[in-house]
């Protein structure tokens, strides 16, 4: 089960890096979102996928049964999902306001700080 998930994580990371190297802010935003999902899947895969009982201690026992699922990766992923969703919402608003202010979502055309007649630097932008 870990083999196909490892390949899926690799594909997620590759597509996220490809999108983040793009010129469009929307593609960069989608790349960041896919990267967050890839990290979540990586943590989930590294936490060993088992078909065991949930990590709940019965009332008459002091310790959980021997074969229980690891709750730490699940808790980390749940927290990361909430954080990545709020980060996505913030970046979406930031991209929208940038598009409203500059009229473009291409990073190569965002030159509001330069005067219209200024020459291009020797090495370009």
Coordinates of N, CA and C in Angstrom, one line a residue:
X1 N 0.8 -1.2 0.0 CA 0.0 0.0 0.0 C 0.9 1.3 0.0
X2 N 2.1 1.2 0.6 CA 2.9 2.4 0.7 C 3.5 2.7 -0.7
X3 N 3.7 1.7 -1.5 CA 4.4 1.9 -2.8 C 3.6 2.8 -3.7
X4 N 2.3 2.5 -4.0 CA 1.5 3.5 -4.8 C 1.3 4.8 -4.2
X5 N 1.2 4.9 -2.8 CA 1.1 6.2 -2.2 C 2.4 7.0 -2.3
X6 N 3.6 6.3 -2.3 CA 4.8 7.0 -2.5 C 4.9 7.6 -3.9
X7 N 4.5 6.8 -4.9 CA 4.5 7.4 -6.2 C 3.5 8.5 -6.4
X8 N 2.4 8.5 -5.7 CA 1.4 9.5 -5.7 C 2.0 10.8 -5.1
X9 N 2.7 10.6 -4.0 CA 3.3 11.8 -3.3 C 4.3 12.4 -4.2
X10 N 5.1 11.6 -4.9 CA 6.1 12.1 -5.8 C 5.5 12.9 -7.0
X11 N 4.4 12.4 -7.5 CA 3.6 13.1 -8.6 C 3.1 14.4 -8.0
X12 N 2.5 14.4 -6.8 CA 2.0 15.6 -6.2 C 3.1 16.7 -6.1
X13 N 4.3 16.2 -5.5 CA 5.4 17.2 -5.4 C 5.9 17.7 -6.7
X14 N 6.0 16.8 -7.7 CA 6.4 17.3 -9.0 C 5.5 18.3 -9.7
X15 N 4.2 18.0 -9.6 CA 3.2 18.9 -10.2 C 3.1 20.2 -9.4
X16 N 3.3 20.1 -8.1 CA 3.3 21.4 -7.3 C 4.5 22.3 -7.6
X17 N 5.7 21.7 -7.7 CA 6.8 22.5 -8.1 C 6.7 23.1 -9.5
X18 N 6.2 22.3 -10.4 CA 5.9 22.8 -11.8 C 5.0 24.0 -11.8
X19 N 3.9 23.9 -11.0 CA 2.9 25.0 -11.0 C 3.5 26.2 -10.3
X20 N 4.3 26.0 -9.2 CA 4.9 27.1 -8.5 C 5.9 27.9 -9.3
X21 N 6.5 27.2 -10.2 CA 7.5 27.9 -11.1 C 6.9 28.6 -12.3
X22 N 5.6 28.6 -12.3 CA 4.9 29.3 -13.4 C 4.9 30.8 -13.2
X23 N 4.4 31.5 -14.2 CA 4.3 33.0 -14.2 C 3.0 33.5 -13.7
X24 N 2.0 32.7 -13.6 CA 0.7 33.1 -13.2 C 0.5 32.9 -11.7
X25 N -0.1 33.9 -11.1 CA -0.4 33.8 -9.6 C -1.4 32.7 -9.3
X26 N -2.3 32.5 -10.2 CA -3.3 31.4 -9.9 C -2.6 30.0 -9.9
X27 N -1.7 29.8 -10.9 CA -1.0 28.5 -10.9 C -0.1 28.4 -9.7
X28 N 0.5 29.5 -9.2 CA 1.3 29.4 -8.0 C 0.5 29.1 -6.8
X29 N -0.7 29.7 -6.7 CA -1.7 29.3 -5.6 C -2.1 27.9 -5.7
X30 N -2.4 27.4 -6.8 CA -2.7 25.9 -7.0 C -1.5 25.0 -6.6
X31 N -0.3 25.5 -7.0 CA 0.9 24.7 -6.6 C 1.1 24.7 -5.1
X32 N 0.9 25.8 -4.5 CA 1.0 25.8 -3.0 C 0.0 24.8 -2.4
X33 N -1.2 24.8 -2.9 CA -2.3 24.0 -2.3 C -1.9 22.5 -2.6
X34 N -1.5 22.2 -3.8 CA -1.1 20.8 -4.0 C 0.1 20.4 -3.2
X35 N 1.0 21.3 -3.0 CA 2.2 21.0 -2.1 C 1.8 20.7 -0.7
X36 N 0.8 21.4 -0.2 CA 0.3 21.2 1.2 C -0.4 19.8 1.2
X37 N -1.1 19.4 0.2 CA -1.7 18.1 0.2 C -0.7 17.0 0.0
X38 N 0.4 17.3 -0.7 CA 1.4 16.3 -0.8 C 2.1 16.0 0.5
X39 N 2.4 17.1 1.3 CA 3.0 16.9 2.6 C 2.1 16.2 3.5
X40 N 0.8 16.5 3.5 CA -0.2 15.7 4.3 C -0.2 14.2 3.9
X41 N -0.1 13.9 2.7 CA -0.1 12.5 2.2 C 1.2 11.9 2.6
X42 N 2.3 12.6 2.6 CA 3.6 12.1 3.0 C 3.6 11.8 4.5
X43 N 3.1 12.6 5.3 CA 3.0 12.3 6.7 C 2.1 11.1 7.0
X44 N 1.0 11.0 6.2 CA 0.1 9.9 6.4 C 0.8 8.6 6.0
X45 N 1.6 8.6 4.9 CA 2.3 7.4 4.5 C 3.4 7.1 5.4
X46 N 4.1 8.1 5.9 CA 5.2 7.8 6.9 C 4.7 7.3 8.2
X47 N 3.5 7.5 8.6 CA 2.9 7.1 9.8 C 2.4 5.6 9.8
X48 N 2.8 4.9 8.7 CA 2.4 3.5 8.5 C 0.9 3.3 8.5
X49 N 0.4 2.8 7.3 CA -1.0 2.6 7.1 C -1.3 1.2 7.6
X50 N -2.1 1.1 8.6 CA -2.5 -0.2 9.2 C -4.0 -0.3 9.3
X51 N -4.4 -1.5 9.2 CA -5.9 -1.8 9.4 C -6.1 -2.3 10.8
X52 N -5.8 -1.5 11.8 CA -5.9 -1.9 13.2 C -7.1 -1.2 13.8
X53 N -7.3 -1.4 15.1 CA -8.4 -0.8 15.8 C -8.0 0.7 16.1
X54 N -8.9 1.5 16.4 CA -8.6 2.9 16.7 C -7.9 3.0 18.1
X55 N -7.1 4.0 18.3 CA -6.3 4.1 19.5 C -7.1 4.5 20.7
X56 N -8.1 3.7 21.1 CA -9.0 4.1 22.2 C -8.7 3.0 23.3
X57 N -8.5 3.5 24.5 CA -8.2 2.6 25.7 C -9.6 2.2 26.3
X58 N -9.8 0.9 26.4 CA -11.0 0.5 27.1 C -11.1 0.9 28.6
X59 N -12.2 0.9 29.2 CA -12.4 1.3 30.6 C -11.7 0.4 31.5
X60 N -11.6 -0.9 31.3 CA -11.0 -1.8 32.2 C -9.5 -2.0 32.0
X61 N -8.9 -1.3 31.1 CA -7.5 -1.4 30.8 C -6.7 -0.1 31.1
X62 N -5.4 -0.3 31.4 CA -4.6 0.8 31.7 C -3.8 1.3 30.4
X63 N -3.6 0.4 29.5 CA -2.9 0.7 28.2 C -3.8 0.3 27.0
X64 N -3.6 0.8 25.9 CA -4.4 0.4 24.7 C -4.0 -1.0 24.3
X65 N -4.8 -1.7 23.5 CA -4.4 -3.0 23.0 C -3.1 -2.9 22.2
X66 N -2.5 -4.0 22.0 CA -1.2 -4.0 21.3 C -1.2 -3.5 19.9
X67 N -2.2 -3.9 19.1 CA -2.2 -3.5 17.7 C -3.2 -2.3 17.5
X68 N -2.8 -1.1 17.7 CA -3.6 0.0 17.5 C -3.0 0.9 16.4
X69 N -3.8 1.7 15.8 CA -3.3 2.7 14.8 C -2.6 3.8 15.5
X70 N -1.7 4.4 14.8 CA -0.9 5.5 15.4 C -1.7 6.8 15.3
X71 N -2.1 7.5 16.4 CA -2.9 8.6 16.3 C -2.1 9.9 16.0
X72 N -0.8 9.9 16.1 CA 0.0 11.2 15.9 C -0.1 11.6 14.5
X73 N 0.2 10.8 13.5 CA 0.0 11.3 12.1 C -1.4 11.8 11.8
X74 N -2.4 11.2 12.3 CA -3.7 11.6 12.0 C -4.0 13.0 12.6
X75 N -3.5 13.2 13.9 CA -3.7 14.5 14.5 C -2.9 15.6 13.8
X76 N -1.7 15.3 13.3 CA -0.9 16.2 12.6 C -1.5 16.6 11.3
X77 N -2.1 15.6 10.6 CA -2.7 15.9 9.3 C -4.0 16.7 9.5
X78 N -4.7 16.4 10.5 CA -6.0 17.2 10.7 C -5.6 18.6 11.0
X79 N -4.6 18.9 11.8 CA -4.2 20.2 12.1 C -3.6 20.9 10.8
X80 N -2.9 20.2 10.0 CA -2.3 20.7 8.8 C -3.4 21.0 7.8
X81 N -4.5 20.3 7.7 CA -5.5 20.6 6.8 C -6.2 21.9 7.1
X82 N -6.4 22.1 8.4 CA -7.1 23.4 8.8 C -6.1 24.6 8.5
X83 N -4.8 24.4 8.8 CA -3.9 25.5 8.6 C -3.7 25.8 7.1
X84 N -3.7 24.7 6.3 CA -3.5 24.9 4.8 C -4.7 25.5 4.2
X85 N -5.9 25.2 4.7 CA -7.1 25.8 4.2 C -7.2 27.3 4.5
X86 N -6.8 27.7 5.7 CA -6.7 29.1 6.0 C -5.7 29.8 5.3
X87 N -4.5 29.2 5.0 CA -3.5 29.8 4.2 C -3.9 29.9 2.8
X88 N -4.7 29.0 2.2 CA -5.2 29.1 0.9 C -6.2 30.2 0.8
X89 N -7.0 30.4 1.8 CA -8.0 31.5 1.8 C -7.3 32.8 1.8
X90 N -6.3 32.9 2.6 CA -5.5 34.2 2.7 C -4.8 34.5 1.4
X91 N -4.2 33.5 0.8 CA -3.5 33.7 -0.5 C -4.5 34.0 -1.6
X92 N -5.7 33.4 -1.6 CA -6.7 33.7 -2.6 C -7.1 35.1 -2.5
X93 N -7.3 35.6 -1.4 CA -7.7 37.1 -1.2 C -6.5 37.9 -1.6
X94 N -5.3 37.6 -1.3 CA -4.1 38.3 -1.7 C -4.0 38.4 -3.2
X95 N -4.2 37.3 -3.9 CA -4.1 37.2 -5.3 C -5.2 38.0 -6.0
X96 N -6.4 37.9 -5.4 CA -7.6 38.7 -5.9 C -7.3 40.2 -5.8
X97 N -6.8 40.6 -4.7 CA -6.5 42.1 -4.5 C -5.4 42.5 -5.4
X98 N -4.4 41.7 -5.6 CA -3.3 42.0 -6.5 C -3.8 42.2 -7.9
X99 N -4.7 41.3 -8.3 CA -5.3 41.3 -9.7 C -6.2 42.6 -9.8
X100 N -6.9 43.0 -8.8 CA -7.7 44.2 -8.8 C -6.8 45.4 -8.9
X101 N -5.8 45.5 -8.2 CA -4.9 46.6 -8.2 C -4.0 46.8 -9.4
X102 N -3.5 45.7 -9.9 CA -2.6 45.7 -11.1 C -3.2 45.4 -12.4
X103 N -4.3 44.7 -12.4 CA -5.0 44.3 -13.6 C -4.3 43.1 -14.3
X104 N -3.4 42.4 -13.7 CA -2.8 41.2 -14.2 C -2.5 40.2 -13.1
X105 N -2.4 38.9 -13.5 CA -2.0 37.9 -12.6 C -0.6 37.3 -13.0
X106 N 0.0 37.9 -14.0 CA 1.3 37.5 -14.4 C 2.4 38.2 -13.6
X107 N 3.3 37.4 -13.0 CA 4.3 38.0 -12.2 C 5.3 38.9 -12.9
X108 N 5.5 38.6 -14.2 CA 6.5 39.3 -15.0 C 6.0 40.7 -15.4
X109 N 4.7 41.0 -15.3 CA 4.1 42.3 -15.6 C 3.8 43.1 -14.4
X110 N 4.2 42.8 -13.3 CA 3.9 43.5 -12.1 C 5.0 44.5 -11.8
X111 N 4.9 45.7 -12.3 CA 6.0 46.7 -12.2 C 5.4 48.0 -11.7
X112 N 4.6 48.0 -10.7 CA 4.0 49.2 -10.2 C 5.0 50.2 -9.6
X113 N 6.1 49.7 -9.1 CA 7.0 50.5 -8.4 C 7.9 51.3 -9.4
X114 N 8.0 50.8 -10.6 CA 8.9 51.5 -11.6 C 8.1 52.6 -12.3
X115 N 8.7 53.6 -12.7 CA 8.1 54.7 -13.5 C 7.9 54.1 -14.9
X116 N 6.9 54.6 -15.7 CA 6.7 54.0 -17.0 C 7.9 54.3 -18.0
X117 N 8.7 55.3 -17.8 CA 9.8 55.6 -18.7 C 11.1 55.1 -18.3
X118 N 11.2 54.4 -17.1 CA 12.5 53.9 -16.6 C 13.0 52.8 -17.5
X119 N 14.4 52.9 -17.8 CA 14.9 51.8 -18.6 C 15.0 50.5 -17.8
X120 N 15.1 49.4 -18.6 CA 15.1 48.1 -18.0 C 16.5 47.9 -17.4
X121 N 16.7 47.3 -16.3 CA 18.0 47.0 -15.7 C 18.9 46.2 -16.7
X122 N 20.2 46.3 -16.5 CA 21.1 45.6 -17.5 C 20.8 44.1 -17.6
X123 N 20.5 43.4 -16.5 CA 20.3 42.0 -16.5 C 18.8 41.7 -16.6
X124 N 17.9 42.6 -16.8 CA 16.5 42.4 -16.9 C 15.8 42.2 -15.6
X125 N 14.6 41.8 -15.6 CA 13.8 41.6 -14.4 C 13.9 40.2 -14.0

